[in-house]
Short mmCIF file of C-alpha atoms in Angstrom, two decimals:
data_model
loop_
_atom_site.label_atom_id
_atom_site.label_comp_id
_atom_site.label_asym_id
_atom_site.label_seq_id
_atom_site.Cartn_x
_atom_site.Cartn_y
_atom_site.Cartn_z
CA MET A 688 -9.69 -48.14 -53.87
CA THR A 689 -6.36 -48.66 -52.11
CA ALA A 690 -6.16 -51.01 -49.12
CA LEU A 691 -3.16 -50.53 -46.88
CA THR A 692 -2.54 -53.61 -44.76
CA GLY A 693 1.24 -53.92 -44.50
CA ARG A 694 3.52 -52.97 -41.65
CA ALA A 695 3.38 -49.21 -42.23
CA PRO A 696 0.79 -47.39 -44.35
CA LEU A 697 1.86 -45.66 -47.56
CA GLY A 698 5.18 -47.50 -47.66
CA LEU A 699 6.58 -45.27 -44.93
CA THR A 700 9.65 -46.52 -43.14
CA PRO A 701 11.07 -45.92 -39.66
CA GLY A 702 12.27 -42.35 -39.37
CA ALA A 703 9.50 -40.93 -41.56
CA VAL A 704 7.34 -38.17 -40.08
CA ALA A 705 3.56 -37.76 -39.95
CA LEU A 706 1.67 -34.61 -38.97
CA MET A 707 -1.98 -34.78 -37.95
CA VAL A 708 -3.83 -31.45 -37.93
CA ALA A 709 -6.88 -31.85 -35.69
CA THR A 710 -9.45 -29.08 -35.46
CA HIS A 711 -9.91 -29.78 -31.73
CA PRO A 712 -8.35 -32.12 -29.19
CA ASP A 713 -10.13 -35.45 -29.83
CA ASP A 714 -10.41 -35.16 -33.63
CA GLU A 715 -7.05 -36.88 -34.04
CA THR A 716 -8.42 -39.94 -32.24
CA LEU A 717 -11.93 -39.89 -33.71
CA GLY A 718 -10.71 -39.51 -37.28
CA ALA A 719 -7.49 -41.51 -37.41
CA GLY A 720 -6.51 -42.89 -34.02
CA GLY A 721 -5.84 -46.40 -35.31
CA THR A 722 -3.76 -45.12 -38.20
CA LEU A 723 -1.73 -42.85 -35.95
CA HIS A 724 -0.96 -45.74 -33.63
CA ARG A 725 -0.06 -47.98 -36.54
CA LEU A 726 2.33 -45.35 -37.88
CA ALA A 727 3.96 -44.85 -34.48
CA ASP A 728 4.18 -48.60 -33.92
CA ALA A 729 6.05 -48.91 -37.23
CA GLY A 730 8.68 -46.36 -36.20
CA VAL A 731 7.15 -43.30 -37.88
CA THR A 732 7.39 -40.14 -35.77
CA VAL A 733 3.84 -38.86 -35.27
CA HIS A 734 2.98 -35.27 -34.33
CA VAL A 735 -0.45 -33.81 -33.59
CA LEU A 736 -1.44 -30.15 -33.82
CA ALA A 737 -4.88 -29.45 -32.35
CA VAL A 738 -5.89 -26.07 -33.69
CA ALA A 739 -8.41 -24.81 -31.13
CA CYS A 740 -9.87 -25.49 -27.70
CA CYS A 741 -12.51 -23.51 -25.78
CA THR A 742 -14.38 -23.62 -22.51
CA HIS A 743 -18.10 -23.58 -23.32
CA PRO A 744 -21.38 -25.42 -22.77
CA MET A 745 -22.03 -28.12 -25.32
CA TRP A 746 -24.81 -30.53 -26.20
CA GLY A 747 -24.80 -33.29 -23.63
CA GLY A 748 -21.93 -31.89 -21.58
CA HIS A 749 -19.36 -29.17 -21.08
CA SER A 750 -16.00 -28.34 -22.64
CA ASP A 751 -13.32 -27.18 -20.21
CA VAL A 752 -9.85 -26.39 -21.57
CA ASP A 753 -7.99 -27.77 -18.56
CA VAL A 754 -9.89 -31.05 -18.74
CA ARG A 755 -9.45 -31.29 -22.48
CA PHE A 756 -5.73 -30.60 -22.25
CA GLU A 757 -5.33 -33.54 -19.87
CA GLU A 758 -7.51 -35.73 -22.09
CA PHE A 759 -5.43 -34.74 -25.12
CA GLN A 760 -2.19 -35.70 -23.39
CA GLU A 761 -3.59 -39.06 -22.27
CA ALA A 762 -4.96 -39.87 -25.73
CA CYS A 763 -1.70 -38.90 -27.47
CA ASP A 764 0.23 -41.10 -25.04
CA ALA A 765 -2.08 -44.02 -25.85
CA LEU A 766 -1.53 -43.53 -29.59
CA GLY A 767 2.27 -43.18 -29.38
CA VAL A 768 2.29 -39.54 -30.46
CA SER A 769 5.64 -37.81 -30.06
CA GLY A 770 5.06 -34.06 -30.45
CA ARG A 771 1.71 -32.52 -29.59
CA ALA A 772 0.43 -28.95 -29.27
CA ILE A 773 -2.79 -26.97 -28.99
CA GLY A 774 -2.64 -23.77 -31.03
CA TRP A 775 -5.41 -21.43 -29.88
CA VAL A 776 -7.03 -21.60 -26.45
CA ASP A 777 -10.09 -19.65 -25.26
CA ASP A 778 -9.82 -16.66 -27.57
CA ASP A 779 -11.72 -15.34 -30.58
CA ARG A 780 -9.58 -17.38 -32.98
CA ALA A 781 -10.36 -20.58 -31.11
CA ARG A 782 -14.09 -19.79 -31.07
CA SER A 783 -14.31 -18.94 -34.77
CA PRO A 784 -11.32 -20.19 -36.79
CA TRP A 785 -13.17 -19.47 -40.05
CA SER A 786 -12.97 -15.75 -39.23
CA HIS A 787 -9.16 -15.87 -38.98
CA GLN A 788 -8.18 -17.78 -42.09
CA ALA A 789 -4.84 -16.08 -42.71
CA GLU A 790 -3.79 -16.63 -39.09
CA LEU A 791 -4.97 -20.22 -39.35
CA VAL A 792 -2.69 -20.83 -42.33
CA SER A 793 0.22 -19.28 -40.42
CA LEU A 794 -0.49 -21.43 -37.36
CA ILE A 795 -0.42 -24.66 -39.37
CA GLU A 796 2.59 -23.58 -41.39
CA SER A 797 4.88 -22.36 -38.60
CA GLY A 798 2.91 -21.20 -35.56
CA THR A 799 4.02 -23.84 -33.05
CA ALA A 800 6.79 -26.38 -32.56
CA VAL A 801 4.32 -28.85 -34.12
CA SER A 802 3.82 -27.28 -37.54
CA LEU A 803 4.60 -27.96 -41.17
CA THR A 804 7.93 -26.13 -41.36
CA ARG A 805 9.09 -27.36 -37.95
CA VAL A 806 8.44 -31.11 -38.32
CA ARG A 807 8.65 -31.36 -42.15
CA PRO A 808 6.23 -34.29 -42.49
CA ASP A 809 6.20 -36.96 -45.17
CA VAL A 810 2.45 -37.34 -44.65
CA LEU A 811 -0.15 -34.78 -43.57
CA LEU A 812 -3.54 -35.84 -42.20
CA MET A 813 -6.20 -33.12 -42.20
CA PRO A 814 -9.98 -32.75 -42.05
CA ALA A 815 -11.78 -33.72 -45.24
CA ARG A 816 -13.34 -30.99 -47.35
CA ASN A 817 -17.04 -31.59 -46.71
CA GLY A 818 -17.01 -31.76 -42.93
CA PHE A 819 -20.20 -31.23 -40.95
CA HIS A 820 -18.70 -28.41 -38.86
CA GLN A 821 -17.63 -25.11 -40.39
CA ASP A 822 -14.49 -24.95 -38.25
CA HIS A 823 -13.40 -28.30 -39.72
CA ARG A 824 -13.97 -26.93 -43.22
CA ALA A 825 -11.90 -23.86 -42.35
CA VAL A 826 -9.01 -26.03 -41.15
CA HIS A 827 -9.24 -28.10 -44.34
CA ALA A 828 -8.93 -24.98 -46.49
CA ALA A 829 -6.01 -23.70 -44.42
CA CYS A 830 -4.19 -27.03 -44.68
CA LEU A 831 -4.59 -27.06 -48.45
CA ALA A 832 -3.18 -23.55 -48.63
CA THR A 833 -0.28 -24.54 -46.41
CA VAL A 834 0.76 -27.56 -48.48
CA ARG A 835 0.38 -26.01 -51.90
CA PRO A 836 3.47 -26.96 -53.92
CA GLY A 837 6.14 -24.48 -54.83
CA GLY A 838 6.40 -22.58 -51.58
CA PHE A 839 9.78 -20.96 -50.86
CA ARG A 840 11.81 -23.26 -48.57
CA LYS A 841 8.57 -24.88 -47.43
CA PRO A 842 8.26 -28.68 -47.18
CA THR A 843 5.78 -30.42 -49.43
CA PRO A 844 4.40 -33.63 -47.88
CA ARG A 845 4.36 -36.55 -50.31
CA PHE A 846 1.03 -37.74 -48.93
CA VAL A 847 -1.93 -35.54 -47.99
CA LEU A 848 -4.99 -37.38 -46.73
CA GLY A 849 -8.34 -36.19 -45.43
CA TYR A 850 -10.09 -37.85 -42.50
CA ALA A 851 -13.68 -37.65 -41.23
CA GLY A 852 -15.23 -37.16 -37.81
CA PRO A 853 -18.27 -39.06 -36.53
CA GLU A 854 -20.70 -36.22 -37.27
CA ASP A 855 -19.48 -36.00 -40.86
CA SER A 856 -21.80 -38.93 -41.59
CA TRP A 857 -24.61 -36.37 -41.37
CA THR A 858 -23.21 -34.47 -44.36
CA PRO A 859 -23.69 -35.67 -47.95
CA THR A 860 -20.34 -35.85 -49.69
CA LEU A 861 -19.07 -36.58 -53.17
CA GLU A 862 -15.48 -37.08 -52.05
CA GLN A 863 -13.73 -40.32 -52.93
CA TRP A 864 -12.88 -42.24 -49.76
CA SER A 865 -10.51 -44.46 -51.68
CA VAL A 866 -7.68 -45.03 -49.19
CA LEU A 867 -8.39 -47.50 -46.39
CA VAL A 868 -5.91 -48.39 -43.66
CA ASP A 869 -6.22 -51.72 -41.85
CA THR A 870 -6.22 -50.80 -38.15
CA THR A 871 -7.31 -54.16 -36.74
CA ALA A 872 -4.24 -54.64 -34.55
CA HIS A 873 -4.48 -51.04 -33.37
CA TRP A 874 -8.13 -50.84 -32.32
CA PRO A 875 -7.26 -51.44 -28.62
CA ALA A 876 -4.99 -48.37 -28.64
CA LYS A 877 -7.66 -46.29 -30.37
CA GLU A 878 -10.28 -47.47 -27.88
CA LYS A 879 -7.99 -46.48 -25.00
CA ALA A 880 -7.45 -43.05 -26.55
CA LEU A 881 -11.19 -42.62 -27.10
CA ALA A 882 -11.87 -43.52 -23.47
CA ALA A 883 -9.50 -40.73 -22.43
CA TYR A 884 -11.98 -38.20 -23.87
CA SER A 885 -14.70 -38.85 -21.30
CA SER A 886 -15.93 -35.24 -21.50
CA GLN A 887 -16.46 -35.54 -25.26
CA LEU A 888 -17.91 -39.03 -25.69
CA ARG A 889 -21.65 -39.74 -25.64
CA GLU A 890 -23.85 -42.68 -24.75
CA ASP A 891 -24.44 -45.57 -27.13
CA GLY A 892 -26.51 -44.58 -30.13
CA HIS A 893 -24.75 -41.26 -30.64
CA PRO A 894 -22.05 -41.05 -33.36
CA ARG A 895 -19.58 -40.04 -30.64
CA SER A 896 -20.04 -43.20 -28.61
CA ILE A 897 -17.28 -45.79 -28.57
CA ALA A 898 -19.79 -48.41 -29.72
CA ALA A 899 -20.75 -46.33 -32.78
CA ILE A 900 -17.13 -45.60 -33.69
CA ARG A 901 -16.32 -49.29 -33.36
CA LYS A 902 -19.16 -50.15 -35.74
CA LEU A 903 -18.02 -47.50 -38.21
CA ASP A 904 -14.44 -48.80 -38.23
CA ALA A 905 -15.77 -52.35 -38.57
CA ALA A 906 -17.86 -51.31 -41.58
CA HIS A 907 -14.78 -49.79 -43.23
CA GLY A 908 -12.89 -52.98 -42.44
CA VAL A 909 -15.41 -55.04 -44.40
CA SER A 910 -14.38 -53.10 -47.52
CA VAL A 911 -10.84 -54.48 -47.31
CA GLY A 912 -11.41 -57.83 -45.61
CA ALA A 913 -10.20 -56.62 -42.23
CA GLN A 914 -11.84 -56.47 -38.82
CA PHE A 915 -11.28 -52.70 -38.51
CA ALA A 916 -10.13 -49.97 -40.88
CA GLU A 917 -10.09 -46.19 -41.22
CA ARG A 918 -10.78 -44.41 -44.48
CA PHE A 919 -9.28 -41.30 -46.05
CA VAL A 920 -9.65 -39.02 -49.05
CA PRO A 921 -6.37 -38.77 -51.01
CA TYR A 922 -5.53 -35.18 -51.93
CA ARG A 923 -1.93 -36.00 -52.82
CA ILE A 924 -0.10 -39.29 -53.22
CA ALA A 925 3.38 -38.88 -54.68
CA ASP A 926 5.93 -41.70 -54.86
#
């Protein structure tokens, strides 16, 4: 297990670049909001690509693309995110990314101004393999395909880490969550970003409540002697 508690995770220095690929607007905050803020606070340029967003009824509420776009902007501002983009909005690809895998790879690789070949990140954050939702698993597979080494003129991030969402606790997993980032000083920024997603949060007791996420980050913090931490699966760590 690796505990990252210094100024910037992974030994990154000011001027380095991080790319977060979020399946939907809010996943960047739920899965790694504290880490993103810590990176930005240390002078790392942080970009977020949210793959898909749809207007549809949902359990306990409603998803509206205009509302979620505004929430996304507010949350990214709270976390210190520089570049941000939403790839697919209210079309068949956004509703079922797993049915458009080749297009999904292209989107992550070069489909927007916030993509692998455009920002050339030192670190890529992506959904972990055994996510609860099939669209998260599809984005994971596309990210792995995008960062495979040896691509022609394509950047290869030195660090590739998988993050989890709150509902992923419902899915048994054999993955090794062996990288933990101390986010104690950055919990207030994550909490502010979470509060921006009022249409997506739920009441206390649900995994998507701020109280539950706080407890989860506190539990991860115990593992490294910190008040709060976020955990990741390392898919590539190259020094």
